[in-house]
XYZ file of C-alpha atoms in Angstrom:
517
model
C 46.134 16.121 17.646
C 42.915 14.712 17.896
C 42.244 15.582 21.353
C 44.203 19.222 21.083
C 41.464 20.004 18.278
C 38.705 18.949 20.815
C 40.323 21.355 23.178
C 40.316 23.776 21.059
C 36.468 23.476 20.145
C 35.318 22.735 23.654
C 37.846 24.844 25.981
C 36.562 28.523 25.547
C 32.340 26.727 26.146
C 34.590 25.321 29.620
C 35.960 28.864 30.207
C 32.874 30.551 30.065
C 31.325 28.510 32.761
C 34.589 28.222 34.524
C 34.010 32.601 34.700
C 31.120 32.374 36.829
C 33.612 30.282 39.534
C 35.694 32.158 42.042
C 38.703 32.677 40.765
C 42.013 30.676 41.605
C 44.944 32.437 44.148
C 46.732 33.050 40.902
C 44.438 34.825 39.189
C 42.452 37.052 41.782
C 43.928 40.441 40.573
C 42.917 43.655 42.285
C 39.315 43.136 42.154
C 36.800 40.094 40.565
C 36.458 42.451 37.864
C 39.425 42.587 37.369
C 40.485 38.464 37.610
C 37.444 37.831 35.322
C 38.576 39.452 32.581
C 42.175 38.276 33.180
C 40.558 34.789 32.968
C 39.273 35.850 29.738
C 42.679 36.764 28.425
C 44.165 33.096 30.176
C 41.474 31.647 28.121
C 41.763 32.808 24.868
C 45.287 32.387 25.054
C 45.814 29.007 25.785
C 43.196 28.414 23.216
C 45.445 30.947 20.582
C 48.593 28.425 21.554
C 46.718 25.347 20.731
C 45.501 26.726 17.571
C 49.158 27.342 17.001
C 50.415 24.152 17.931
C 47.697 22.297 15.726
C 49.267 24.517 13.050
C 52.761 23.585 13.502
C 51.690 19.689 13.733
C 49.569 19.677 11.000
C 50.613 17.781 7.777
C 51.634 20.842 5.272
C 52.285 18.038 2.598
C 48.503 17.051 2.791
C 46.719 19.919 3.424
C 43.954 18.446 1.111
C 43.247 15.446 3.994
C 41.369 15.921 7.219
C 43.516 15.827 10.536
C 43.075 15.594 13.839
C 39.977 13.948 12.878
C 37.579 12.465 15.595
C 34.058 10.691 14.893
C 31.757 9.060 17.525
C 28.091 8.637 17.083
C 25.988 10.833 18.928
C 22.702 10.509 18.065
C 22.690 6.136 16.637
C 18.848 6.636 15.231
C 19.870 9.633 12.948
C 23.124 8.704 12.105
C 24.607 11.992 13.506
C 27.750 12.096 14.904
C 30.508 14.166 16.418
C 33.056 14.282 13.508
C 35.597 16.926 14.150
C 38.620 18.004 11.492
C 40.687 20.321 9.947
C 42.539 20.876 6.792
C 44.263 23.448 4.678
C 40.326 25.115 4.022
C 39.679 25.789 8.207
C 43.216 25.375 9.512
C 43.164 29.485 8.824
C 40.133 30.304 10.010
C 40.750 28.461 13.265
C 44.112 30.494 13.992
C 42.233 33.936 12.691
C 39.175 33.096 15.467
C 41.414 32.274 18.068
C 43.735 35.304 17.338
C 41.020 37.912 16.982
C 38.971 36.870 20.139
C 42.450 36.457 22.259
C 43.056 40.063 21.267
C 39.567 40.853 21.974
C 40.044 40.053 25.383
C 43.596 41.165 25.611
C 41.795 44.719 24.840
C 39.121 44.062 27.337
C 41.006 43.473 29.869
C 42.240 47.291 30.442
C 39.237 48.718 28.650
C 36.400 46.660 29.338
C 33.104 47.890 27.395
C 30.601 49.831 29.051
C 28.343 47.773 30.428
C 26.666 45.195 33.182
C 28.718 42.745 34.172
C 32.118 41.789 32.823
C 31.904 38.362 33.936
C 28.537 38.244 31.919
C 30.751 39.889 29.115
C 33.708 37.507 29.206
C 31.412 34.443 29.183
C 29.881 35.384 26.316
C 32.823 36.476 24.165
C 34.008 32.454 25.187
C 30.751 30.938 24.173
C 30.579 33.305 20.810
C 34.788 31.520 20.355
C 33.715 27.971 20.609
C 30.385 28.347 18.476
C 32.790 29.855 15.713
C 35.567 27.146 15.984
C 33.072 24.808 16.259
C 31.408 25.601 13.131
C 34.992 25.487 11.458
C 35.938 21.943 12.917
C 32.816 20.072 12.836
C 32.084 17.779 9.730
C 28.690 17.104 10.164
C 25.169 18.646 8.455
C 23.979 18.944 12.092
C 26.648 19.802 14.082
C 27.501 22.309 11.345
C 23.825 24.140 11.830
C 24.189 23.438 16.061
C 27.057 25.248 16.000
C 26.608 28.229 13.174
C 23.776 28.866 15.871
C 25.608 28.940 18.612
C 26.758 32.463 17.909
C 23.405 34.350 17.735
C 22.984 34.225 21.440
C 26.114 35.792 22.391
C 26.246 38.062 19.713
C 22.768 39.331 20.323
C 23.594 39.985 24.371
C 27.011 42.026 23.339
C 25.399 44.123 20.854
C 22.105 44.370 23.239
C 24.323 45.075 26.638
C 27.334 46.368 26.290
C 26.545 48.234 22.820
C 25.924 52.050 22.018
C 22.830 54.087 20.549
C 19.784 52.144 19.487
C 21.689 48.956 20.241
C 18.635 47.012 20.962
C 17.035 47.535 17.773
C 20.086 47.013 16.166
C 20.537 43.679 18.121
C 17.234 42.418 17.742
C 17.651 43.281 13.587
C 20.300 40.809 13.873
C 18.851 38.122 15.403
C 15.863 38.281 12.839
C 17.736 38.711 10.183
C 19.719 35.561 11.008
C 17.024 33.475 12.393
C 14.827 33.391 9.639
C 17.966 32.680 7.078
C 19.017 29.711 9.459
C 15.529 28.245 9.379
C 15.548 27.934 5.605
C 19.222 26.773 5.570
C 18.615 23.875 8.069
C 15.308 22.557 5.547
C 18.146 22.489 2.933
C 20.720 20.604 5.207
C 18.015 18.403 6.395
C 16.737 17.365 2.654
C 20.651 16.836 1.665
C 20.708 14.800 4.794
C 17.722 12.549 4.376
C 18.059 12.163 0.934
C 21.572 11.282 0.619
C 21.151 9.135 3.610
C 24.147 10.623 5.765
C 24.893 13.687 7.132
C 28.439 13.208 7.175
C 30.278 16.285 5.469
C 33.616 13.923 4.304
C 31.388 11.842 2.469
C 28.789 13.912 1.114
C 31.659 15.601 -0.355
C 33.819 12.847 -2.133
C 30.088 11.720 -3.860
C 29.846 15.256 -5.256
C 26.035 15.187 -5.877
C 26.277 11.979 -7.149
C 23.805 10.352 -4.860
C 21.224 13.500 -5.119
C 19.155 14.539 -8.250
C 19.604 18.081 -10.133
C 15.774 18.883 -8.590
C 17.089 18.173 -4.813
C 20.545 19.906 -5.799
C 18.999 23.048 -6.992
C 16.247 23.128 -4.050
C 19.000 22.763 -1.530
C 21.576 25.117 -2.682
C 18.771 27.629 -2.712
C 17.083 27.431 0.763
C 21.228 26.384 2.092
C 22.351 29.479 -0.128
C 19.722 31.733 1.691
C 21.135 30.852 4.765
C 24.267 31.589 4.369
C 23.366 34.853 2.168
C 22.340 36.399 5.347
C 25.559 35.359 7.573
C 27.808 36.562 4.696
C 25.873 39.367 4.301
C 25.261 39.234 0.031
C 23.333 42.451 -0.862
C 20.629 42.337 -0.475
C 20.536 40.732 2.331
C 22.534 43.276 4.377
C 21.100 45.613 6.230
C 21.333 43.863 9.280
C 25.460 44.673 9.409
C 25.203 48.281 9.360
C 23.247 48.866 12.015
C 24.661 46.117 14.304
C 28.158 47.132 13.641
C 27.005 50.923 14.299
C 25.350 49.620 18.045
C 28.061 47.178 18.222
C 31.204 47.402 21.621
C 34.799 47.734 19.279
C 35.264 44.417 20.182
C 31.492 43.027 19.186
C 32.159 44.674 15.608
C 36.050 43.690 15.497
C 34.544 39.772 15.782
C 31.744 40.514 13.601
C 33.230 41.543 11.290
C 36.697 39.515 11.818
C 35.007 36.288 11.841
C 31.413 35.709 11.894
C 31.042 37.000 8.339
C 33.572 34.256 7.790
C 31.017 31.787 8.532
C 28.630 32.076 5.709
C 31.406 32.268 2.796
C 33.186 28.793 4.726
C 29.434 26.970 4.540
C 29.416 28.083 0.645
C 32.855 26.380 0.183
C 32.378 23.471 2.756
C 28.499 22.392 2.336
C 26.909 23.907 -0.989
C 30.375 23.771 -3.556
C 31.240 19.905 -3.032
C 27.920 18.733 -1.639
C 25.529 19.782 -4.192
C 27.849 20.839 -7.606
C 24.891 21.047 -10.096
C 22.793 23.040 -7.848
C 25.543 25.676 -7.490
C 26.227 25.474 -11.346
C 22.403 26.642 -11.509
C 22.537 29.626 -9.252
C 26.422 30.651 -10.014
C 25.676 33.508 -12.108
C 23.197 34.936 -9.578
C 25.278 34.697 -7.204
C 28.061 36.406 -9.370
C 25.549 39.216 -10.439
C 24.305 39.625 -6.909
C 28.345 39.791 -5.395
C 29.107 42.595 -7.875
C 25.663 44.205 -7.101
C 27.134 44.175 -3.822
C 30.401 45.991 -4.718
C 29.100 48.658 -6.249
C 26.388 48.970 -3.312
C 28.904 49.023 -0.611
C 31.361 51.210 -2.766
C 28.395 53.881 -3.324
C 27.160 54.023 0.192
C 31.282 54.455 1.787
C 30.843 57.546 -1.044
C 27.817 58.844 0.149
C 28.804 58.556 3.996
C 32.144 60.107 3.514
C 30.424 63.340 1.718
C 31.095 66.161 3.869
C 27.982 67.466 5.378
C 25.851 64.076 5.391
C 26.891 62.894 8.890
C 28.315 60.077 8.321
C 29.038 56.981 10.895
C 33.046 55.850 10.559
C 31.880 52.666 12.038
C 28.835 52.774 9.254
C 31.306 53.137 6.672
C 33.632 50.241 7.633
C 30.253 48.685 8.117
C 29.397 49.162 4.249
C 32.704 48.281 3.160
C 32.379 44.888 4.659
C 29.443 44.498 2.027
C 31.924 45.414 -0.654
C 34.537 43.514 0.385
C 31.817 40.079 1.362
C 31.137 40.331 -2.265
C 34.536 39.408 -3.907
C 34.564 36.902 -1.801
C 30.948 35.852 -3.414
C 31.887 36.547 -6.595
C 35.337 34.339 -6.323
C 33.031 31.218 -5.130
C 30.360 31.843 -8.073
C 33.315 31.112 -10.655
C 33.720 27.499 -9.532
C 37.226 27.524 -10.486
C 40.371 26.913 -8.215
C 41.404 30.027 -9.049
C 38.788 31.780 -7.593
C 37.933 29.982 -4.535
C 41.474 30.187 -3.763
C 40.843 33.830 -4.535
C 37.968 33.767 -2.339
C 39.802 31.944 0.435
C 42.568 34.574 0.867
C 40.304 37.329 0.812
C 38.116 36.123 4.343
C 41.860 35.850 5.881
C 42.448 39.100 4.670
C 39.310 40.604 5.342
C 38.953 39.391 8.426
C 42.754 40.781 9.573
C 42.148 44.363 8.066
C 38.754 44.645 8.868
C 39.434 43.800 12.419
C 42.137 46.087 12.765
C 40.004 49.089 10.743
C 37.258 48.749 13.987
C 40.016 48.430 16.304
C 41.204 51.983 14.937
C 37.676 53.153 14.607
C 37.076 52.590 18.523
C 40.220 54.264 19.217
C 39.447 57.221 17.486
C 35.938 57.183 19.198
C 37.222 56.885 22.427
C 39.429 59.821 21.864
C 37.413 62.717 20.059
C 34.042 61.143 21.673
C 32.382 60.446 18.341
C 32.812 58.441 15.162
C 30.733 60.686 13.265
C 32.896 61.902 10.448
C 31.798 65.682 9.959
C 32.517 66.120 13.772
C 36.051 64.577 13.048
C 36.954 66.151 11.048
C 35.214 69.948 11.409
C 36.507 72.969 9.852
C 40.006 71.676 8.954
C 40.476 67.694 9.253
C 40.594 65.459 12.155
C 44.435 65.720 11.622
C 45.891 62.690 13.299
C 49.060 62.897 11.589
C 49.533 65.783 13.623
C 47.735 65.402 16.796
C 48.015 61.415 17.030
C 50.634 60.566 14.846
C 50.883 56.855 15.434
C 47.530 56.467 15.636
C 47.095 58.433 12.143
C 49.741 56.340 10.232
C 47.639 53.193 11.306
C 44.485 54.171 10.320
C 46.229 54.962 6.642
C 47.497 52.040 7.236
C 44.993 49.987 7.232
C 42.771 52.469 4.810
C 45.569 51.344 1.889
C 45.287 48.039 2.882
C 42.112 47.420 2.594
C 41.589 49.169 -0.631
C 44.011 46.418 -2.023
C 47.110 48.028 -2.696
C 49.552 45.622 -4.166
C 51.965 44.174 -1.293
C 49.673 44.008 1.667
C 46.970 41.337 2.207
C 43.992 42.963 0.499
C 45.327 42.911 -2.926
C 46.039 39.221 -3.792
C 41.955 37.577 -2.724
C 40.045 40.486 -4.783
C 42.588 39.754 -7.770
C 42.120 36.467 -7.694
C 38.413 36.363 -7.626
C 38.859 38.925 -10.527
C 41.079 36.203 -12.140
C 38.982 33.536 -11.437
C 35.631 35.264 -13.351
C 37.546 36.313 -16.233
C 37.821 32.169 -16.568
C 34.669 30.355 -14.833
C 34.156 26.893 -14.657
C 32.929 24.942 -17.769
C 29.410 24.927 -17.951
C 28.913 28.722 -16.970
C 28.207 31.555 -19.318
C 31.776 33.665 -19.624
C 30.631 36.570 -21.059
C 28.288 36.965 -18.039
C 31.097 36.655 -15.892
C 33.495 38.605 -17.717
C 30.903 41.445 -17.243
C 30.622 40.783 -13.224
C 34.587 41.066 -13.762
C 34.143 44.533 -15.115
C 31.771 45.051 -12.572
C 33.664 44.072 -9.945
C 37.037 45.939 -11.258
C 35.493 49.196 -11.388
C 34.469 48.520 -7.830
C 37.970 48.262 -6.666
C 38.040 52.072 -8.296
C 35.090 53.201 -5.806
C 36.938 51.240 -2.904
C 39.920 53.529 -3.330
C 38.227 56.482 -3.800
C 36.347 56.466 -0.707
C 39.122 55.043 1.536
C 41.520 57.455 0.190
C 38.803 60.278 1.315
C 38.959 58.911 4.765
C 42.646 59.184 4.965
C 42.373 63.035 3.929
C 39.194 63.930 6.511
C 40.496 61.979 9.592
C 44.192 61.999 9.171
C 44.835 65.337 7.441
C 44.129 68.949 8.650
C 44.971 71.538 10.114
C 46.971 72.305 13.362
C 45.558 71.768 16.804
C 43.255 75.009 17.420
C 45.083 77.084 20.717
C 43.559 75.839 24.291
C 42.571 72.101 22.944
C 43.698 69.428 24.451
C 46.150 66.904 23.146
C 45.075 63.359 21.581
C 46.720 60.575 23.386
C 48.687 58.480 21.002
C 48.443 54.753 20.734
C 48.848 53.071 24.168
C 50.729 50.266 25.279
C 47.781 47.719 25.160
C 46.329 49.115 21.974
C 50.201 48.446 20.292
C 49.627 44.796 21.542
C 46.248 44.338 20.136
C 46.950 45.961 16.973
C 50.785 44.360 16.225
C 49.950 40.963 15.117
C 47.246 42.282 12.977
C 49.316 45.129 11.194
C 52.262 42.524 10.832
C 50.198 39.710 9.378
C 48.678 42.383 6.664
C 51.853 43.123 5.851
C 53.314 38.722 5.739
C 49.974 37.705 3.726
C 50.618 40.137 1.288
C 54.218 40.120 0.702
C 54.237 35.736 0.661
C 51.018 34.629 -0.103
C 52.081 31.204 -0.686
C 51.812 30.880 2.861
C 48.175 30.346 3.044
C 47.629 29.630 -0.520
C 50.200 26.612 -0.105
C 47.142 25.226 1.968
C 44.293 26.287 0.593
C 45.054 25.576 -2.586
C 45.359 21.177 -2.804
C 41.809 21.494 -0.541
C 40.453 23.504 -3.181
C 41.626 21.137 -5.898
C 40.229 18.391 -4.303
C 36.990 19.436 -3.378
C 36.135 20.994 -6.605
C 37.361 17.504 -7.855
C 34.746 15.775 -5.811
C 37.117 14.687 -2.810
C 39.342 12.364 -5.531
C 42.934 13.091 -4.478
């Protein structure tokens, strides 16, 4: 276990140089094109069936310990080491990374972006998979901020290269955004560091603050929280994610969104909730106020996009969902409670699954009419998939419902747990400023519906095909791979939710308990 979880952290940084080899007998293909992004797809596979066979090895009666746990000192004279693990907190994440980036690739491979070079491409969709892993395995301050890093680079080059309209600006946004919030975060991770006198995660976490002073607490969770503000994105903080989703390849925005958001709400849970418990107790209801800000924000600008006659961006929309969506999961961390960070938990799972899917759609429609701009979609009469694209129609309302939390698919059960989890917040936090944010944050779910549910009626509804147009092509053999496993996992997580709540949940307890069993 210990050295299949290395694997899976190191193998896709191995695969990405391995791309710029010539390729073995087995895997030439028809051109090197065309074997380099096959060895993208090997890649990401065998890294998707690790990930799965950590899963099935892992200890589901402890999901509250660390497993597959390895620690050797790196660097003696600052005590930093390389201390990998996993429990029932990043045991999901790793499987949705390594699901969403073998997909990625599985896409790729028979429509590559547009673009220079796709072994430039597939080496850094591989780098951009083991910086995210990485930052989901690693239990150290420094290894944490090494790897949460790690992703910039490749990001920056997919969005810059193989992106659409104004995708440099939009690429360079993102960098600066991020840069600037990861220089703050790492003076916070380096004062916990120093001042606790370890940088070990595990540890840091079962003192619980002990060992660090309100002052230090409150200083850190602000310049760490700042960080990881940007990453998540918390309004307002966001308009970075817009734009790069806008610029962004389908697959750039279907990992952006999929799983780098991901990595600002896990550094909340894993770094600033356990670490530094008094600091977070200070900032809480900011936090809260500034999630439901958020929901409201996102919720209003989806409305405003989806007006007829404003030219609105489908991409852009999804885009400002994402800040919507971010923000239960903000507001389900500011409660402190079990019940909301469970909340908030199953709502990056979810978001990340239906989200991912929503930009997988969005390219496909793009591809097809040549634009994602939603008043050329849908023109006189509708876009009218149901008619024209009928598959293709009854997944994009699919995954519209879905993500506006209808009861029985994935999106419900994380935004109504957060909900739950504020209308109950952790001792030492003022209720009837988080039963407001509740209120907030319900009437939010209202505006979600409402402009998903306008969506569905201007791209899937309409009219009949006008005489002498051409037919849509309906979803193709390689999009029903890609888009399977998402749809059907929407559909699991939502119906039996005590499959990832069976493991989030005894982490949760535990670390809000200050790592005593």
């Amino acid at each position: 276990m210990q050295i299949l979880l290395a694997l899976i952290v190191a193998g896709p940084f191995l695969g990405a140089a391995a791309a710029f080899l010539p390729a073995p007998p087995g895997l030439k293909g028809h051109s090197p094109e065309q074997a380099v992004l096959r060895h993208g797809v090997t890649v990401t596979g065998v890294i998707l069936l690790a990930a799965i066979v950590l899963a099935l090895g892992f200890d589901h009666d402890s999901p509250q310990a660390m497993q597959a746990t390895t620690d050797v000192t790196w660097i003696k004279a600052l005590d930093v080491r390389i201390h990998l693990g996993v429990d029932g907190i990043s045991l999901p994440l790793l499987l949705l990374t390594a699901l969403l980036t073998f997909l990625c690739a599985l896409y790729s491979y028979v429509k590559p972006p547009a673009g220079p070079s796709p072994r430039a491409f597939v080496a850094l969709l591989l780098v951009l998979e083991s910086g995210t892993l990485a930052t989901f395995a690693v239990l150290d301050l420094v290894l944490f901020f090494l790897a949460f890093e790690t992703v910039l680079v490749p990001m920056y080059f997919l969005i810059a290269r193989w992106g659409g309209e104004n995708r440099r600006t939009a690429a360079l946004k993102f960098v600066l955004y991020t840069v600037l919030g990861s220089v703050v975060m790492l003076l916070g991770l380096l004062l916990v560091g120093l001042k606790a006198g370890t940088f070990d995660m595990v540890a840091l976490a079962t003192d619980n603050g002990r060992g660090l002073t309100t002052s230090v607490q409150v200083i850190a969770v602000l310049a760490i929280g700042l960080g990881l503000a940007v990453k998540t994105p918390m309004w307002p903080l966001h308009s970075w994610l817009p734009d790069a989703h806008t610029a962004a390849p389908t697959v750039g925005s279907v990992l952006l969104a999929g799983v780098l958001l991901k990595m600002g709400t896990y550094g909340f849970v894993r770094v600033a909730l356990p670490i530094a418990p008094d600091g977070m107790r200070a900032f809480a209801p900011y936090l809260a106020a500034f999630a439901v800000a958020g929901i409201i924000y996102g919720s209003l600008a989806c409305l405003s996009l989806v007006k007829p006659g404003n030219k609105g961006d489908l991409k852009r929309l999804i885009a400002y969902s994402s800040v919507g969506h971010m923000g239960f999961v903000l507001l389900g961390i500011a409660t402190m409670t079990p019940t909301g960070v469970n909340g908030a938990l199953f709502a990056n799972i979810a978001h990340g699954l239906i989200t991912g899917l929503l930009f997988f759609l969005v390219g496909a429609v793009k591809d097809r009419y040549g634009t994602a701009d939603l008043d050329t979609l849908a023109g006189a009469t509708g876009a009218a998939l149901y008619g024209r694209a009928p598959r293709l129609g009854a997944l994009v309302a699919f995954a519209a419902v879905a993500s506006l939390g209808l009861p029985g698919l994935a999106g419900f059960w994380g935004e109504m747990l957060a909900l739950f989890g504020a209308f109950d917040p952790a001792a030492g936090l003022s209720r009837p400023a988080f039963l407001t944010c509740m209120a907030v944050g319900a009437f939010g779910t209202l505006l979600t519906a409402a402009y998903l549910l306008l969506v569905v009626r201007r791209v899937c509804m309409g009219g009949p095909r006008p005489a002498g147009e051409s037919a849509l092509a309906d979803v193709q053999g390689y999009e029903f791979a890609a888009w399977t496993p998402l749809a059907a996992l929407t559909v699991l997580a939502g119906l039996w939710p005590a499959v990832l709540l069976g493991l989030t949940d005894p982490a949760v307890q535990q670390l809000l308990a200050g790592g005593k069993p």
